[in-house]
Coordinates of C-alpha atoms and ligand atoms in Angstrom, one line a residue:
M1 CA 56.5 -56.9 67.4
D2 CA 59.6 -57.2 65.2
N3 CA 59.3 -54.6 62.5
A4 CA 60.2 -57.1 59.7
V5 CA 57.3 -59.3 60.6
R6 CA 55.0 -56.4 60.8
N7 CA 56.2 -55.1 57.5
F8 CA 55.8 -58.5 56.0
F9 CA 52.1 -58.7 56.9
I10 CA 51.5 -55.1 55.7
Y11 CA 53.2 -56.0 52.5
L12 CA 50.9 -59.1 52.2
S13 CA 47.8 -56.9 53.0
Q14 CA 48.7 -54.8 49.9
N15 CA 49.4 -57.8 47.6
K16 CA 46.9 -57.6 44.7
T17 CA 47.2 -61.2 43.6
L18 CA 46.4 -62.5 47.1
N19 CA 43.6 -59.9 47.5
Q20 CA 42.0 -61.1 44.3
G21 CA 42.6 -64.8 45.2
A22 CA 41.0 -64.3 48.7
K23 CA 37.7 -63.2 47.2
K24 CA 37.3 -66.5 45.5
W25 CA 38.3 -68.6 48.6
G26 CA 35.5 -67.4 50.9
L27 CA 36.5 -66.7 54.5
R28 CA 39.7 -68.6 55.2
L29 CA 42.9 -68.6 57.3
G30 CA 41.0 -67.9 60.5
A31 CA 39.4 -64.7 59.1
Q32 CA 36.0 -66.2 59.9
N33 CA 36.7 -65.4 63.6
V34 CA 37.1 -61.7 62.9
V35 CA 34.9 -61.0 59.9
A36 CA 31.2 -61.1 60.4
G37 CA 30.3 -63.0 57.1
T38 CA 30.6 -62.3 53.4
N39 CA 27.1 -60.9 52.8
I40 CA 24.5 -58.6 54.3
D41 CA 22.3 -61.3 55.7
E42 CA 25.2 -62.9 57.7
M43 CA 26.3 -59.5 58.9
V44 CA 22.8 -58.5 60.1
E45 CA 22.6 -61.7 62.1
S46 CA 25.9 -60.9 63.8
V47 CA 24.9 -57.3 64.5
K48 CA 21.5 -58.5 66.0
K49 CA 23.4 -60.8 68.4
L50 CA 25.7 -58.0 69.5
N51 CA 22.8 -55.5 69.9
A52 CA 21.0 -58.1 72.1
D53 CA 24.0 -58.0 74.4
G54 CA 23.9 -54.2 74.7
I55 CA 26.6 -53.5 72.1
S56 CA 26.2 -51.1 69.3
C57 CA 28.0 -51.6 66.0
T58 CA 29.8 -49.8 63.3
I59 CA 29.6 -51.7 60.0
D60 CA 32.4 -51.8 57.5
N61 CA 31.7 -53.2 54.0
L62 CA 35.3 -54.5 53.5
G63 CA 37.3 -53.1 50.6
E64 CA 39.9 -50.4 50.0
F65 CA 42.4 -49.1 47.5
V66 CA 40.0 -49.3 44.6
F67 CA 41.2 -48.1 41.2
E68 CA 38.3 -49.0 38.9
K69 CA 35.1 -47.0 38.7
E70 CA 32.8 -50.0 38.5
V71 CA 34.3 -51.5 41.6
A72 CA 33.8 -48.2 43.5
L73 CA 30.2 -47.9 42.2
A74 CA 29.4 -51.5 43.4
A75 CA 30.8 -50.6 46.8
K76 CA 28.6 -47.5 47.0
E77 CA 25.5 -49.6 46.1
Q78 CA 26.5 -52.2 48.8
I79 CA 26.9 -49.5 51.4
L80 CA 23.5 -48.0 50.5
N81 CA 22.1 -51.6 50.9
V82 CA 23.7 -51.8 54.3
I83 CA 22.0 -48.4 55.3
E84 CA 18.7 -49.9 54.2
A85 CA 19.4 -53.0 56.2
I86 CA 20.2 -51.0 59.3
H87 CA 16.9 -49.1 58.9
E88 CA 14.7 -52.1 58.1
N89 CA 16.1 -54.2 60.9
N90 CA 16.1 -51.3 63.3
L91 CA 19.7 -52.1 64.2
D92 CA 21.7 -50.1 66.7
A93 CA 24.4 -49.5 64.1
H94 CA 26.2 -47.0 61.9
I95 CA 28.5 -47.1 59.0
S96 CA 32.3 -47.0 58.8
L97 CA 33.6 -46.4 55.3
K98 CA 37.0 -46.0 53.5
P99 CA 37.2 -43.1 51.0
S100 CA 39.6 -45.2 48.9
Q101 CA 36.9 -47.8 48.4
L102 CA 34.6 -45.1 46.9
G103 CA 37.0 -43.7 44.4
L104 CA 39.4 -41.4 46.3
D105 CA 42.3 -42.7 44.2
I106 CA 40.3 -42.4 40.9
D107 CA 38.8 -38.9 40.8
H108 CA 38.0 -36.4 43.6
D109 CA 34.5 -35.4 42.2
F110 CA 33.6 -39.1 41.5
C111 CA 34.4 -40.0 45.1
L112 CA 32.6 -36.9 46.4
N113 CA 29.4 -37.9 44.4
N114 CA 29.5 -41.4 45.8
L115 CA 30.0 -40.2 49.3
T116 CA 27.2 -37.6 48.9
E117 CA 24.7 -40.3 48.0
I118 CA 25.7 -42.3 51.1
V119 CA 25.8 -39.4 53.6
K120 CA 22.5 -38.1 52.3
K121 CA 20.7 -41.5 52.5
A122 CA 22.1 -42.1 55.9
H123 CA 21.0 -38.6 57.0
E124 CA 17.4 -39.4 56.0
Y125 CA 17.4 -42.4 58.4
N126 CA 19.5 -40.6 61.1
I127 CA 22.4 -43.0 60.6
F128 CA 25.9 -41.8 61.4
I129 CA 28.7 -42.2 58.9
N130 CA 32.3 -42.5 60.0
F131 CA 35.1 -41.8 57.5
D132 CA 37.8 -44.2 58.4
M133 CA 41.3 -42.9 58.0
E134 CA 43.8 -44.8 55.8
D135 CA 47.4 -44.1 55.1
Y136 CA 49.2 -40.7 55.1
A137 CA 49.1 -40.4 51.3
R138 CA 45.3 -40.3 51.6
L139 CA 45.0 -38.3 54.9
Q140 CA 44.6 -34.7 53.7
A141 CA 42.4 -35.8 50.7
S142 CA 40.0 -37.6 53.2
F143 CA 39.9 -34.5 55.5
D144 CA 39.1 -32.3 52.4
L145 CA 36.2 -34.6 51.6
L146 CA 34.9 -34.4 55.1
D147 CA 35.1 -30.6 55.0
K148 CA 32.8 -30.6 52.0
F149 CA 30.0 -32.2 54.1
S150 CA 30.5 -30.5 57.4
S151 CA 28.4 -27.4 56.7
T152 CA 25.4 -29.4 55.4
Y153 CA 25.4 -32.7 57.4
D154 CA 25.7 -33.4 61.1
N155 CA 25.8 -37.2 60.7
I156 CA 29.5 -37.5 59.9
G157 CA 32.7 -38.1 61.9
T158 CA 36.2 -39.4 61.4
V159 CA 39.3 -40.9 62.9
I160 CA 42.4 -39.4 64.4
Q161 CA 45.5 -41.6 64.2
A162 CA 47.9 -41.0 67.1
Y163 CA 51.1 -42.0 65.3
F164 CA 50.9 -38.9 63.1
F165 CA 52.8 -35.8 64.3
R166 CA 49.9 -33.7 62.9
A167 CA 47.3 -35.5 65.0
K168 CA 47.0 -32.8 67.7
E169 CA 46.4 -30.1 65.1
D170 CA 43.7 -32.3 63.4
I171 CA 42.0 -33.1 66.7
E172 CA 41.7 -29.4 67.6
K173 CA 40.3 -28.6 64.2
Y174 CA 37.8 -31.4 64.2
K175 CA 37.0 -31.3 68.0
N176 CA 33.3 -30.8 67.4
F177 CA 32.9 -33.9 65.4
R178 CA 32.3 -37.3 66.8
L179 CA 35.9 -38.7 66.7
R180 CA 37.3 -42.1 66.9
I181 CA 40.8 -42.0 68.3
V182 CA 43.2 -44.9 67.4
K183 CA 46.9 -45.6 67.5
G184 CA 47.2 -46.0 63.7
A185 CA 47.4 -49.2 61.6
Y186 CA 49.5 -48.4 58.5
K187 CA 53.3 -48.3 57.9
E188 CA 54.2 -44.7 57.8
D189 CA 57.4 -42.8 57.2
E190 CA 59.4 -41.4 60.1
A191 CA 59.1 -37.9 58.5
V192 CA 55.4 -37.9 59.3
A193 CA 54.8 -40.4 62.1
Y194 CA 56.1 -41.7 65.4
Q195 CA 57.8 -45.1 64.9
H196 CA 58.1 -46.3 68.5
K197 CA 55.3 -47.9 70.6
Q198 CA 56.1 -45.7 73.6
E199 CA 55.8 -42.5 71.7
I200 CA 52.6 -43.6 70.0
D201 CA 51.1 -44.7 73.3
R202 CA 52.0 -41.4 75.0
N203 CA 50.5 -39.3 72.2
Y204 CA 47.4 -41.6 72.1
I205 CA 46.7 -41.0 75.8
E206 CA 47.3 -37.2 75.4
L207 CA 44.8 -37.0 72.4
I208 CA 42.2 -39.0 74.2
E209 CA 42.4 -36.9 77.4
W210 CA 42.3 -33.7 75.3
H211 CA 39.2 -34.8 73.4
L212 CA 37.4 -36.1 76.4
L213 CA 37.9 -32.6 78.0
N214 CA 37.3 -30.5 74.9
G215 CA 35.4 -32.5 72.3
T216 CA 31.8 -33.5 71.9
F217 CA 31.8 -37.3 71.7
T218 CA 34.9 -39.6 71.8
S219 CA 35.2 -43.1 70.6
I220 CA 38.3 -44.7 72.2
A221 CA 39.1 -47.6 69.8
T222 CA 41.7 -49.9 71.3
H223 CA 42.2 -53.4 72.6
D224 CA 44.9 -52.1 75.0
H225 CA 43.7 -52.7 78.6
L226 CA 46.3 -50.2 80.0
V227 CA 44.7 -47.4 77.9
I228 CA 41.2 -48.6 78.8
N229 CA 42.0 -48.6 82.6
H230 CA 43.7 -45.2 82.2
V231 CA 40.5 -43.8 80.6
K232 CA 38.3 -45.3 83.3
D233 CA 40.4 -43.5 86.0
F234 CA 40.6 -40.3 84.0
V235 CA 36.8 -39.9 83.4
Q236 CA 36.1 -40.6 87.0
K237 CA 38.6 -38.0 88.2
H238 CA 37.3 -35.4 85.8
N239 CA 33.7 -36.3 86.3
I240 CA 33.1 -37.0 82.6
S241 CA 29.7 -38.6 82.0
K242 CA 29.5 -42.0 80.4
D243 CA 27.3 -40.6 77.6
K244 CA 30.2 -38.5 76.3
F245 CA 32.4 -41.4 75.2
E246 CA 32.4 -45.0 74.2
F247 CA 35.0 -47.8 73.9
Q248 CA 35.3 -49.5 70.5
M249 CA 37.0 -52.8 69.6
L250 CA 37.1 -54.9 66.5
Y251 CA 34.7 -57.8 65.9
G252 CA 36.1 -61.0 67.4
F253 CA 38.9 -59.4 69.5
R254 CA 38.9 -59.5 73.3
V255 CA 35.2 -60.5 73.2
D256 CA 35.1 -61.1 77.0
M257 CA 36.4 -57.6 77.7
Q258 CA 33.8 -56.1 75.3
H259 CA 31.0 -57.7 77.4
E260 CA 32.7 -56.8 80.6
L261 CA 32.8 -53.1 79.7
V262 CA 29.1 -53.2 78.9
K263 CA 28.4 -54.8 82.2
E264 CA 30.4 -52.0 83.9
G265 CA 28.0 -49.6 82.3
Y266 CA 30.2 -48.1 79.6
Q267 CA 28.9 -47.5 76.1
F268 CA 30.5 -50.0 73.7
C269 CA 30.6 -50.2 69.9
T270 CA 32.0 -53.2 68.0
Y271 CA 33.6 -52.6 64.6
V272 CA 31.9 -55.2 62.3
P273 CA 33.7 -55.9 59.0
F274 CA 32.0 -58.0 56.5
G275 CA 32.2 -58.9 52.8
E276 CA 34.3 -60.8 50.3
D277 CA 37.2 -58.3 50.4
W278 CA 38.4 -59.5 53.8
Y279 CA 42.0 -60.2 53.0
G280 CA 43.8 -56.8 53.4
Y281 CA 41.9 -56.1 56.6
F282 CA 42.8 -59.5 58.0
M283 CA 46.5 -59.2 57.2
R284 CA 46.7 -55.8 58.9
R285 CA 45.3 -57.5 62.1
L286 CA 48.1 -60.0 61.9
A287 CA 50.7 -57.2 61.4
E288 CA 49.5 -55.5 64.6
R289 CA 49.9 -58.4 67.0
P290 CA 51.9 -61.7 66.8
Q291 CA 49.3 -63.5 69.0
N292 CA 46.7 -62.9 66.3
L293 CA 48.7 -65.4 64.3
N294 CA 47.0 -68.0 66.4
L295 CA 43.9 -67.3 64.4
L296 CA 45.8 -68.3 61.3
V297 CA 47.9 -71.3 62.4
K298 CA 44.9 -73.1 63.9
Q299 CA 43.6 -73.3 60.3
V300 CA 44.6 -76.0 57.8
F301 CA 46.1 -74.2 54.9
N302 CA 45.1 -75.5 51.5
K303 CA 47.8 -75.9 48.9
K304 CA 46.8 -72.9 46.9
T305 CA 47.0 -70.6 49.9
N306 CA 50.4 -71.9 50.9
T307 CA 51.8 -71.4 47.4
L308 CA 50.4 -67.8 47.1
I309 CA 51.7 -66.8 50.5
G310 CA 55.1 -68.5 49.7
V311 CA 55.4 -66.5 46.5
A312 CA 54.5 -63.3 48.3
A313 CA 57.0 -64.0 51.1
A314 CA 59.7 -64.5 48.4
G315 CA 58.7 -61.2 46.7
F316 CA 58.8 -59.4 50.1
L317 CA 62.3 -60.7 50.9
L318 CA 63.6 -59.9 47.4
G319 CA 62.1 -56.4 47.8
R320 CA 63.9 -55.9 51.1
L321 CA 67.2 -57.2 49.7
T322 CA 66.9 -54.9 46.7
K323 CA 66.2 -51.9 48.9
R324 CA 69.3 -52.6 51.0
K325 CA 71.5 -52.4 48.0
Ligands
FDA401 P1 48.1 -52.5 70.6 O1 48.1 -53.4 69.3 O2 49.0 -51.4 70.6 O3 48.3 -53.5 71.8 C1 48.6 -53.0 73.1 C2 48.4 -54.1 74.1 O4 47.0 -54.4 74.3 C3 49.1 -55.4 73.8 O5 50.5 -55.4 74.1 C4 48.3 -56.4 74.6 O6 48.7 -56.4 75.9 C5 46.9 -55.8 74.5 N1 46.1 -56.4 73.4 C6 46.0 -55.9 72.2 N2 45.2 -56.7 71.4 C7 44.9 -57.7 72.1 C8 44.1 -58.9 71.9 N3 43.5 -59.1 70.7 N4 44.0 -59.8 72.9 C9 44.6 -59.6 74.1 N5 45.3 -58.5 74.4 C10 45.5 -57.6 73.4 N6 43.5 -47.7 62.4 C11 43.6 -46.8 61.4 O7 44.7 -46.4 61.0 N7 42.5 -46.2 60.9 C12 41.2 -46.5 61.3 O8 40.3 -46.0 60.8 C13 41.1 -47.5 62.4 N8 39.9 -47.8 62.9 C14 39.8 -48.7 64.0 C15 38.6 -49.0 64.6 C16 38.6 -49.8 65.7 C17 37.3 -50.0 66.4 C18 39.8 -50.3 66.3 C19 39.8 -51.1 67.5 C20 41.0 -50.0 65.7 C21 41.0 -49.3 64.5 N9 42.3 -49.0 63.9 C22 42.3 -48.1 62.9 C23 43.5 -49.8 64.2 C24 44.3 -49.1 65.3 O9 44.9 -48.0 64.7 C25 45.4 -50.0 65.8 O10 46.2 -50.4 64.8 C26 44.9 -51.3 66.5 O11 43.7 -51.0 67.2 C27 46.0 -51.9 67.4 O12 46.3 -51.1 68.5 P2 45.6 -51.2 69.9 O13 45.4 -49.9 70.5 O14 44.3 -52.1 69.8 O15 46.6 -52.0 70.8

């Protein structure tokens, strides 16, 4: 995809006014196809349906880049409620969380305390917690938090983003964790990350192969059928058992393929985002793939949405022009 379009949607994903506005709109712009509801009850119903089809789920209470303590505390409470809901409903599901939603940008100890409550509660119920990885600015701080738990808890894991030059080093260090391996979703500087699809794809395959051979459990999170087909061949060739890995995709994407993989006997886990804070997540999905815009253009924009996106587009263009000077 043209980098300018990608950057535009990444810029939109970080626009505070639109993020705030979106909370009031309810699920709009096609987001309802890829976000499993705005509350726990709706999310539970979605997860039950997926579980009935043999698909396990990782649940993400949407929200990120939080700078106010009360917002982070509310997110923590909601995640604790999700853990209770998983337990009460006996769901085949675990949690994906973003450290920046729980106070990473506010204060290290505050974030650590929030995470401790969550990891401890989940441990009581034998529920796994995945620390999602965000942008490079938060990468080391997120690994540092993970390190704090690794000697006490075994129900935690994280994500390796293949676009980072340091990914190989990180995967070696964390090889005994359950790891989700992804290409990487944020806009990163050329000093720290590969910029070209071919390089990212090559590193992605290398990391997956390495972890399948050397790690404990690998979650291969991609919608890329070429990668999936490569993994199928690789595990067969190396006699890697199907209980050592799973495929993951996002809720609402390539749904037919999700079911097909289950039918073929592979373990499959769907990433299920829910909540009012859907906007940033949705814009990043649009940034990843032009065809995802179909989700958006099928919807009838209301005037308020059009105006806000128009203002944001103007801001983005102005920003680019200013940078060029
Ligand atoms: P990519 O976008 O590179 O597409 C490759 C090819 O696959 C396309 O050319 C097309 O042929 C096909 N394809 C892709 N999507 C398709 C679709 N919807 N329909 C039909 N064909 C399609 N990132 C991050 O930085 N931190 C994180 O914690 C996570 N977590 C995470 C969890 C899960 C479960 C997933 C699936 C992804 C993430 N990501 C992430 C996002 C990830 O880094 C990456 O940005 C996206 O998955 C997009 O890359 P893909 O590998 O899916 O294919």
